[in-house]
PDB file of C-alpha atoms in Angstrom:
ATOM      1  CA  MET A 755     -23.525  79.597 -10.432  1.00 81.00           C
ATOM      2  CA  THR A 756     -22.316  79.244  -6.848  1.00 91.00           C
ATOM      3  CA  HIS A 757     -22.975  75.777  -5.424  1.00 96.00           C
ATOM      4  CA  VAL A 758     -25.018  75.557  -2.216  1.00 97.00           C
ATOM      5  CA  PHE A 759     -24.448  72.965   0.522  1.00 97.00           C
ATOM      6  CA  TYR A 760     -25.950  72.227   3.933  1.00 97.00           C
ATOM      7  CA  ALA A 761     -24.358  72.088   7.378  1.00 96.00           C
ATOM      8  CA  VAL A 762     -25.916  72.856  10.755  1.00 95.00           C
ATOM      9  CA  SER A 763     -22.653  74.540  11.770  1.00 95.00           C
ATOM     10  CA  ALA A 764     -23.252  77.335   9.255  1.00 95.00           C
ATOM     11  CA  GLY A 765     -25.574  78.962  11.780  1.00 93.00           C
ATOM     12  CA  SER A 766     -22.762  79.622  14.251  1.00 94.00           C
ATOM     13  CA  ALA A 767     -20.060  80.542  11.728  1.00 94.00           C
ATOM     14  CA  GLU A 768     -18.475  84.002  11.643  1.00 95.00           C
ATOM     15  CA  PRO A 769     -16.499  85.850   8.957  1.00 97.00           C
ATOM     16  CA  GLY A 770     -12.842  84.859   9.112  1.00 97.00           C
ATOM     17  CA  HIS A 771     -13.577  81.425  10.569  1.00 96.00           C
ATOM     18  CA  LEU A 772     -13.063  78.100   8.811  1.00 97.00           C
ATOM     19  CA  LEU A 773     -16.143  75.971   8.170  1.00 97.00           C
ATOM     20  CA  ILE A 774     -15.719  72.245   7.527  1.00 96.00           C
ATOM     21  CA  LEU A 775     -18.113  70.530   5.142  1.00 97.00           C
ATOM     22  CA  ASP A 776     -17.946  66.777   5.739  1.00 96.00           C
ATOM     23  CA  GLY A 777     -20.242  63.754   5.937  1.00 95.00           C
ATOM     24  CA  ASP A 778     -22.741  63.265   3.109  1.00 94.00           C
ATOM     25  CA  GLU A 779     -22.544  66.913   2.085  1.00 95.00           C
ATOM     26  CA  GLY A 780     -18.754  66.838   2.027  1.00 96.00           C
ATOM     27  CA  HIS A 781     -18.823  63.714  -0.123  1.00 95.00           C
ATOM     28  CA  HIS A 782     -21.340  65.354  -2.455  1.00 94.00           C
ATOM     29  CA  ALA A 783     -19.218  68.501  -2.739  1.00 96.00           C
ATOM     30  CA  VAL A 784     -15.992  66.642  -3.479  1.00 96.00           C
ATOM     31  CA  LYS A 785     -17.126  63.603  -5.477  1.00 94.00           C
ATOM     32  CA  VAL A 786     -20.234  64.880  -7.264  1.00 95.00           C
ATOM     33  CA  ARG A 787     -19.809  68.633  -7.604  1.00 94.00           C
ATOM     34  CA  ARG A 788     -16.022  68.342  -7.953  1.00 96.00           C
ATOM     35  CA  ILE A 789     -15.438  71.396  -5.768  1.00 95.00           C
ATOM     36  CA  GLU A 790     -11.883  72.733  -6.017  1.00 96.00           C
ATOM     37  CA  THR A 791      -9.655  74.952  -3.897  1.00 97.00           C
ATOM     38  CA  GLY A 792     -10.353  78.629  -4.575  1.00 97.00           C
ATOM     39  CA  GLU A 793     -13.974  78.052  -5.574  1.00 97.00           C
ATOM     40  CA  GLN A 794     -16.787  80.181  -4.106  1.00 97.00           C
ATOM     41  CA  ILE A 795     -19.557  78.227  -2.330  1.00 98.00           C
ATOM     42  CA  GLU A 796     -22.445  78.831   0.077  1.00 98.00           C
ATOM     43  CA  ILE A 797     -23.415  76.734   3.094  1.00 98.00           C
ATOM     44  CA  ILE A 798     -26.890  76.988   4.650  1.00 98.00           C
ATOM     45  CA  ASP A 799     -28.089  75.728   8.033  1.00 97.00           C
ATOM     46  CA  GLY A 800     -31.800  75.231   7.289  1.00 97.00           C
ATOM     47  CA  LEU A 801     -32.788  77.868   9.857  1.00 97.00           C
ATOM     48  CA  GLY A 802     -32.083  80.933   7.748  1.00 97.00           C
ATOM     49  CA  ALA A 803     -28.292  81.303   7.979  1.00 97.00           C
ATOM     50  CA  ARG A 804     -26.280  81.511   4.766  1.00 97.00           C
ATOM     51  CA  ALA A 805     -22.469  81.431   4.970  1.00 98.00           C
ATOM     52  CA  ALA A 806     -20.518  82.337   1.846  1.00 98.00           C
ATOM     53  CA  GLY A 807     -16.812  82.000   1.264  1.00 98.00           C
ATOM     54  CA  THR A 808     -13.890  80.445  -0.559  1.00 98.00           C
ATOM     55  CA  VAL A 809     -12.780  76.808  -0.427  1.00 98.00           C
ATOM     56  CA  GLN A 810      -9.355  76.620   1.226  1.00 98.00           C
ATOM     57  CA  SER A 811      -8.681  72.896   0.978  1.00 97.00           C
ATOM     58  CA  VAL A 812     -10.215  69.701  -0.356  1.00 97.00           C
ATOM     59  CA  SER A 813      -9.680  66.126   0.874  1.00 95.00           C
ATOM     60  CA  LYS A 814     -11.210  62.820  -0.195  1.00 92.00           C
ATOM     61  CA  GLN A 815     -14.494  63.300   1.680  1.00 92.00           C
ATOM     62  CA  ALA A 816     -14.539  66.911   2.884  1.00 96.00           C
ATOM     63  CA  CYS A 817     -13.650  70.486   2.111  1.00 97.00           C
ATOM     64  CA  VAL A 818     -12.881  73.549   4.221  1.00 97.00           C
ATOM     65  CA  MET A 819     -14.344  76.986   3.473  1.00 98.00           C
ATOM     66  CA  LEU A 820     -13.063  80.335   4.733  1.00 98.00           C
ATOM     67  CA  VAL A 821     -16.206  82.220   5.759  1.00 98.00           C
ATOM     68  CA  GLU A 822     -16.302  85.660   4.152  1.00 98.00           C
ATOM     69  CA  SER A 823     -19.887  86.716   4.841  1.00 97.00           C
ATOM     70  CA  ILE A 824     -22.959  85.629   6.783  1.00 97.00           C
ATOM     71  CA  GLU A 825     -26.553  86.441   5.886  1.00 96.00           C
ATOM     72  CA  HIS A 826     -29.719  85.550   7.761  1.00 95.00           C
ATOM     73  CA  ASP A 827     -32.818  85.138   5.622  1.00 92.00           C
ATOM     74  CA  ALA A 828     -35.834  86.607   7.391  1.00 90.00           C
ATOM     75  CA  GLU A 829     -39.014  84.578   7.666  1.00 91.00           C
ATOM     76  CA  VAL A 830     -41.415  85.394   4.841  1.00 93.00           C
ATOM     77  CA  VAL A 831     -44.721  86.922   5.915  1.00 93.00           C
ATOM     78  CA  PRO A 832     -47.564  86.210   5.969  1.00 96.00           C
ATOM     79  CA  PRO A 833     -46.756  82.533   6.641  1.00 97.00           C
ATOM     80  CA  LEU A 834     -47.985  79.946   4.153  1.00 98.00           C
ATOM     81  CA  THR A 835     -49.097  76.427   5.060  1.00 99.00           C
ATOM     82  CA  VAL A 836     -50.144  73.659   2.683  1.00 99.00           C
ATOM     83  CA  ILE A 837     -52.310  70.833   3.983  1.00 98.00           C
ATOM     84  CA  GLN A 838     -51.565  68.145   1.425  1.00 96.00           C
ATOM     85  CA  ALA A 839     -53.565  64.937   1.299  1.00 95.00           C
ATOM     86  CA  LEU A 840     -51.236  61.979   0.835  1.00 91.00           C
ATOM     87  CA  THR A 841     -50.905  61.113  -2.842  1.00 87.00           C
ATOM     88  CA  LYS A 842     -50.001  57.987  -4.742  1.00 82.00           C
ATOM     89  CA  LYS A 843     -46.620  56.623  -3.714  1.00 78.00           C
ATOM     90  CA  ASP A 844     -44.969  57.349  -7.062  1.00 76.00           C
ATOM     91  CA  ARG A 845     -45.919  61.032  -6.752  1.00 84.00           C
ATOM     92  CA  ALA A 846     -45.018  61.553  -3.098  1.00 84.00           C
ATOM     93  CA  ASP A 847     -41.466  62.771  -3.673  1.00 89.00           C
ATOM     94  CA  GLN A 848     -42.639  65.292  -6.244  1.00 92.00           C
ATOM     95  CA  VAL A 849     -45.053  66.790  -3.713  1.00 93.00           C
ATOM     96  CA  ILE A 850     -42.434  67.629  -1.100  1.00 94.00           C
ATOM     97  CA  GLU A 851     -39.914  68.722  -3.725  1.00 96.00           C
ATOM     98  CA  LEU A 852     -42.239  71.240  -5.378  1.00 97.00           C
ATOM     99  CA  LEU A 853     -43.740  72.625  -2.171  1.00 97.00           C
ATOM    100  CA  THR A 854     -40.257  73.204  -0.801  1.00 97.00           C
ATOM    101  CA  GLU A 855     -38.973  74.858  -3.962  1.00 97.00           C
ATOM    102  CA  VAL A 856     -41.821  77.402  -4.081  1.00 97.00           C
ATOM    103  CA  GLY A 857     -41.161  78.428  -0.488  1.00 96.00           C
ATOM    104  CA  VAL A 858     -43.997  76.943   1.568  1.00 98.00           C
ATOM    105  CA  ASP A 859     -43.330  77.458   5.297  1.00 98.00           C
ATOM    106  CA  THR A 860     -45.268  74.507   6.703  1.00 98.00           C
ATOM    107  CA  ILE A 861     -46.310  71.244   5.051  1.00 97.00           C
ATOM    108  CA  ILE A 862     -48.939  69.100   6.762  1.00 97.00           C
ATOM    109  CA  PRO A 863     -49.426  65.626   5.238  1.00 95.00           C
ATOM    110  CA  TRP A 864     -53.072  64.638   5.593  1.00 96.00           C
ATOM    111  CA  ARG A 865     -54.414  61.103   5.684  1.00 95.00           C
ATOM    112  CA  ALA A 866     -57.651  61.914   3.849  1.00 95.00           C
ATOM    113  CA  GLN A 867     -60.370  59.337   3.297  1.00 95.00           C
ATOM    114  CA  ARG A 868     -59.336  58.686  -0.309  1.00 93.00           C
ATOM    115  CA  SER A 869     -55.583  58.860   0.248  1.00 91.00           C
ATOM    116  CA  VAL A 870     -53.825  55.827  -1.203  1.00 82.00           C
ATOM    117  CA  MET A 871     -50.530  56.204   0.643  1.00 78.00           C
ATOM    118  CA  LYS A 872     -50.862  56.207   4.421  1.00 74.00           C
ATOM    119  CA  GLU A 873     -47.420  57.232   5.702  1.00 76.00           C
ATOM    120  CA  VAL A 874     -44.767  59.829   4.886  1.00 74.00           C
ATOM    121  CA  PRO A 875     -41.632  58.402   3.186  1.00 71.00           C
ATOM    122  CA  ALA A 876     -38.521  58.604   5.368  1.00 78.00           C
ATOM    123  CA  LYS A 877     -36.534  60.185   2.531  1.00 85.00           C
ATOM    124  CA  TRP A 878     -38.675  63.345   2.602  1.00 89.00           C
ATOM    125  CA  ALA A 879     -36.200  64.952   5.009  1.00 91.00           C
ATOM    126  CA  ARG A 880     -33.411  64.534   2.480  1.00 93.00           C
ATOM    127  CA  ILE A 881     -35.602  65.815  -0.340  1.00 94.00           C
ATOM    128  CA  VAL A 882     -36.261  68.991   1.664  1.00 96.00           C
ATOM    129  CA  VAL A 883     -32.516  69.604   1.951  1.00 96.00           C
ATOM    130  CA  GLU A 884     -31.873  69.013  -1.751  1.00 96.00           C
ATOM    131  CA  SER A 885     -34.848  71.160  -2.788  1.00 96.00           C
ATOM    132  CA  CYS A 886     -33.742  74.083  -0.624  1.00 97.00           C
ATOM    133  CA  LYS A 887     -30.242  73.867  -2.077  1.00 96.00           C
ATOM    134  CA  GLN A 888     -31.691  73.784  -5.589  1.00 94.00           C
ATOM    135  CA  SER A 889     -33.940  76.801  -4.949  1.00 95.00           C
ATOM    136  CA  ARG A 890     -31.245  78.616  -2.938  1.00 94.00           C
ATOM    137  CA  GLN A 891     -33.318  78.912   0.214  1.00 95.00           C
ATOM    138  CA  ALA A 892     -31.611  78.944   3.606  1.00 96.00           C
ATOM    139  CA  ARG A 893     -34.735  78.125   5.593  1.00 97.00           C
ATOM    140  CA  PHE A 894     -36.291  74.642   5.524  1.00 97.00           C
ATOM    141  CA  PRO A 895     -40.070  74.165   5.688  1.00 97.00           C
ATOM    142  CA  ASP A 896     -41.572  72.580   8.786  1.00 96.00           C
ATOM    143  CA  VAL A 897     -42.877  69.158   7.699  1.00 95.00           C
ATOM    144  CA  HIS A 898     -45.394  67.715  10.158  1.00 95.00           C
ATOM    145  CA  GLU A 899     -46.219  64.113  10.916  1.00 92.00           C
ATOM    146  CA  VAL A 900     -49.181  62.573   9.085  1.00 93.00           C
ATOM    147  CA  THR A 901     -52.351  64.155  10.449  1.00 95.00           C
ATOM    148  CA  GLU A 902     -55.878  62.758  10.660  1.00 96.00           C
ATOM    149  CA  THR A 903     -58.981  64.579   9.409  1.00 97.00           C
ATOM    150  CA  ALA A 904     -60.276  65.553  12.857  1.00 98.00           C
ATOM    151  CA  GLN A 905     -57.004  67.309  13.666  1.00 98.00           C
ATOM    152  CA  ILE A 906     -56.934  68.967  10.235  1.00 98.00           C
ATOM    153  CA  VAL A 907     -60.422  70.403  10.737  1.00 98.00           C
ATOM    154  CA  GLN A 908     -59.571  71.662  14.217  1.00 98.00           C
ATOM    155  CA  GLY A 909     -56.369  73.201  12.882  1.00 98.00           C
ATOM    156  CA  VAL A 910     -58.314  75.019  10.172  1.00 99.00           C
ATOM    157  CA  ARG A 911     -60.734  76.354  12.768  1.00 99.00           C
ATOM    158  CA  ASP A 912     -57.857  77.564  14.941  1.00 98.00           C
ATOM    159  CA  GLN A 913     -56.126  79.295  12.027  1.00 98.00           C
ATOM    160  CA  VAL A 914     -59.306  81.080  10.979  1.00 98.00           C
ATOM    161  CA  THR A 915     -59.758  82.302  14.559  1.00 98.00           C
ATOM    162  CA  LEU A 916     -56.239  83.762  14.400  1.00 98.00           C
ATOM    163  CA  GLY A 917     -57.052  85.652  11.199  1.00 98.00           C
ATOM    164  CA  ALA A 918     -55.607  83.293   8.592  1.00 99.00           C
ATOM    165  CA  GLN A 919     -57.355  82.593   5.308  1.00 99.00           C
ATOM    166  CA  VAL A 920     -57.981  78.937   4.473  1.00 99.00           C
ATOM    167  CA  LEU A 921     -58.313  78.176   0.760  1.00 99.00           C
ATOM    168  CA  ILE A 922     -59.699  74.772  -0.214  1.00 98.00           C
ATOM    169  CA  CYS A 923     -58.803  73.980  -3.812  1.00 97.00           C
ATOM    170  CA  HIS A 924     -61.647  72.216  -5.574  1.00 95.00           C
ATOM    171  CA  GLU A 925     -62.602  71.739  -9.212  1.00 91.00           C
ATOM    172  CA  ARG A 926     -66.272  72.579  -8.564  1.00 89.00           C
ATOM    173  CA  ALA A 927     -65.521  75.901  -6.881  1.00 95.00           C
ATOM    174  CA  THR A 928     -66.408  79.138  -8.679  1.00 94.00           C
ATOM    175  CA  ALA A 929     -64.220  81.732  -6.931  1.00 96.00           C
ATOM    176  CA  PRO A 930     -60.798  82.045  -8.650  1.00 97.00           C
ATOM    177  CA  ILE A 931     -58.010  81.633  -6.120  1.00 98.00           C
ATOM    178  CA  ALA A 932     -56.131  84.689  -7.407  1.00 96.00           C
ATOM    179  CA  GLU A 933     -59.161  86.887  -6.720  1.00 97.00           C
ATOM    180  CA  ALA A 934     -59.986  85.286  -3.382  1.00 98.00           C
ATOM    181  CA  VAL A 935     -56.678  86.052  -1.625  1.00 98.00           C
ATOM    182  CA  ARG A 936     -57.268  88.567   1.176  1.00 97.00           C
ATOM    183  CA  ALA A 937     -54.623  91.218   1.758  1.00 95.00           C
ATOM    184  CA  ASP A 938     -55.467  91.457   5.465  1.00 96.00           C
ATOM    185  CA  ALA A 939     -54.940  87.768   6.265  1.00 98.00           C
ATOM    186  CA  THR A 940     -52.442  86.976   9.019  1.00 98.00           C
ATOM    187  CA  GLY A 941     -51.456  83.846   7.118  1.00 98.00           C
ATOM    188  CA  TYR A 942     -52.601  81.520   4.360  1.00 99.00           C
ATOM    189  CA  VAL A 943     -53.532  77.847   4.525  1.00 99.00           C
ATOM    190  CA  ILE A 944     -54.067  75.904   1.301  1.00 99.00           C
ATOM    191  CA  VAL A 945     -55.898  72.569   1.367  1.00 99.00           C
ATOM    192  CA  ILE A 946     -55.228  70.030  -1.390  1.00 98.00           C
ATOM    193  CA  GLY A 947     -57.205  66.801  -1.633  1.00 96.00           C
ATOM    194  CA  PRO A 948     -55.985  63.367  -2.795  1.00 94.00           C
ATOM    195  CA  GLU A 949     -56.074  61.981  -6.339  1.00 90.00           C
ATOM    196  CA  GLY A 950     -59.591  60.676  -5.768  1.00 90.00           C
ATOM    197  CA  GLY A 951     -60.808  64.061  -4.568  1.00 93.00           C
ATOM    198  CA  LEU A 952     -62.260  65.288  -1.298  1.00 96.00           C
ATOM    199  CA  THR A 953     -65.380  63.585   0.011  1.00 97.00           C
ATOM    200  CA  ASP A 954     -68.542  65.611   0.613  1.00 97.00           C
ATOM    201  CA  ASP A 955     -68.104  65.109   4.353  1.00 98.00           C
ATOM    202  CA  GLU A 956     -64.537  66.439   4.238  1.00 98.00           C
ATOM    203  CA  ILE A 957     -65.595  69.488   2.251  1.00 98.00           C
ATOM    204  CA  SER A 958     -68.478  70.215   4.621  1.00 98.00           C
ATOM    205  CA  ALA A 959     -66.261  69.900   7.690  1.00 98.00           C
ATOM    206  CA  LEU A 960     -63.564  72.169   6.254  1.00 98.00           C
ATOM    207  CA  VAL A 961     -66.052  74.810   5.102  1.00 98.00           C
ATOM    208  CA  ASP A 962     -67.870  74.718   8.451  1.00 98.00           C
ATOM    209  CA  ALA A 963     -64.489  75.310  10.108  1.00 98.00           C
ATOM    210  CA  GLY A 964     -64.056  78.500   8.085  1.00 98.00           C
ATOM    211  CA  GLY A 965     -62.399  77.342   4.880  1.00 98.00           C
ATOM    212  CA  GLN A 966     -63.280  78.796   1.482  1.00 98.00           C
ATOM    213  CA  LEU A 967     -63.615  76.788  -1.733  1.00 98.00           C
ATOM    214  CA  VAL A 968     -61.493  78.199  -4.568  1.00 98.00           C
ATOM    215  CA  LEU A 969     -60.739  77.312  -8.175  1.00 97.00           C
ATOM    216  CA  MET A 970     -57.199  77.413  -9.565  1.00 91.00           C
ATOM    217  CA  GLY A 971     -58.206  77.545 -13.219  1.00 86.00           C
ATOM    218  CA  PRO A 972     -59.849  75.654 -16.075  1.00 87.00           C
ATOM    219  CA  SER A 973     -57.429  72.716 -15.872  1.00 87.00           C
ATOM    220  CA  VAL A 974     -57.734  69.899 -13.352  1.00 87.00           C
ATOM    221  CA  LEU A 975     -54.263  69.360 -11.893  1.00 90.00           C
ATOM    222  CA  ARG A 976     -52.771  66.281 -10.291  1.00 90.00           C
ATOM    223  CA  ALA A 977     -52.812  66.308  -6.506  1.00 90.00           C
ATOM    224  CA  ALA A 978     -49.012  66.185  -6.580  1.00 91.00           C
ATOM    225  CA  THR A 979     -48.682  69.469  -8.482  1.00 95.00           C
ATOM    226  CA  ALA A 980     -51.791  71.352  -7.366  1.00 96.00           C
ATOM    227  CA  GLY A 981     -50.292  72.431  -4.045  1.00 97.00           C
ATOM    228  CA  ALA A 982     -47.240  74.038  -5.625  1.00 97.00           C
ATOM    229  CA  VAL A 983     -49.360  75.845  -8.216  1.00 97.00           C
ATOM    230  CA  ALA A 984     -51.763  77.145  -5.570  1.00 98.00           C
ATOM    231  CA  ALA A 985     -48.892  78.193  -3.307  1.00 98.00           C
ATOM    232  CA  SER A 986     -47.263  80.051  -6.191  1.00 97.00           C
ATOM    233  CA  ILE A 987     -50.458  81.953  -6.968  1.00 97.00           C
ATOM    234  CA  VAL A 988     -50.997  82.921  -3.335  1.00 98.00           C
ATOM    235  CA  SER A 989     -47.351  83.930  -2.899  1.00 97.00           C
ATOM    236  CA  ALA A 990     -47.419  86.140  -5.989  1.00 96.00           C
ATOM    237  CA  VAL A 991     -50.770  87.801  -5.268  1.00 96.00           C
ATOM    238  CA  SER A 992     -50.143  88.347  -1.544  1.00 96.00           C
ATOM    239  CA  GLY A 993     -46.681  89.835  -2.022  1.00 93.00           C
ATOM    240  CA  ARG A 994     -44.880  86.997  -0.240  1.00 93.00           C
ATOM    241  CA  TRP A 995     -42.568  86.649  -3.212  1.00 87.00           C
ATOM    242  CA  VAL A 996     -39.994  89.400  -3.094  1.00 76.00           C
ATOM    243  CA  ALA A 997     -36.386  89.394  -4.241  1.00 52.00           C
ATOM    244  CA  ARG A 998     -33.864  88.414  -1.588  1.00 50.00           C
ATOM    245  CA  GLY A 999     -31.652  91.197  -1.049  1.00 45.00           C
TER     246      GLY A 999
END
């Protein structure tokens, strides 16, 4: 399998040009992946560009690729946002990793009433890069700053006004999420509560703003994995998941 690396410069590369992979990514390519001259690799820029080519030279901390082709991954529609209540610290990395790998466009960390962790770990940015490389995606998700409940509720109201469908995952809901997905929605917003669950006040505020309670299935999932499962269901049912091609 072709190895994927990240460099902002991939976005401005052209076929026939040389693209230098240095810094942390260059070190990773040379010391960890053991990239060799003549090997085929891809370099993404996080904004949709994907440069593919052949390694021309390798030094101690960098390698140089001859660009042979450039692709630009289109934005997937309708857009998908996950509002994820902050989880326990030991699960936080798993949240961002899974949401990125399943192709969520926007991730909004929410400081819910029962959230244990209160801030976003600084290493999330690096996890996004590694997860996109792993899942072979050229476009990084937009990860927001931690958001308070009042702003979350207003954001839900605004999205509903624009035609988006807001799906609040809850174990006491009766409508299966796979059956609730509307084909005419301009976008999808999934709300995931913390490990301790959503409070009655939070549920009322989100529903009053236009959100819909949905059930993912008979199993009660961890908050850290529920978002990725819900996003996968919505992506499959709505047609967001199509082969890149």
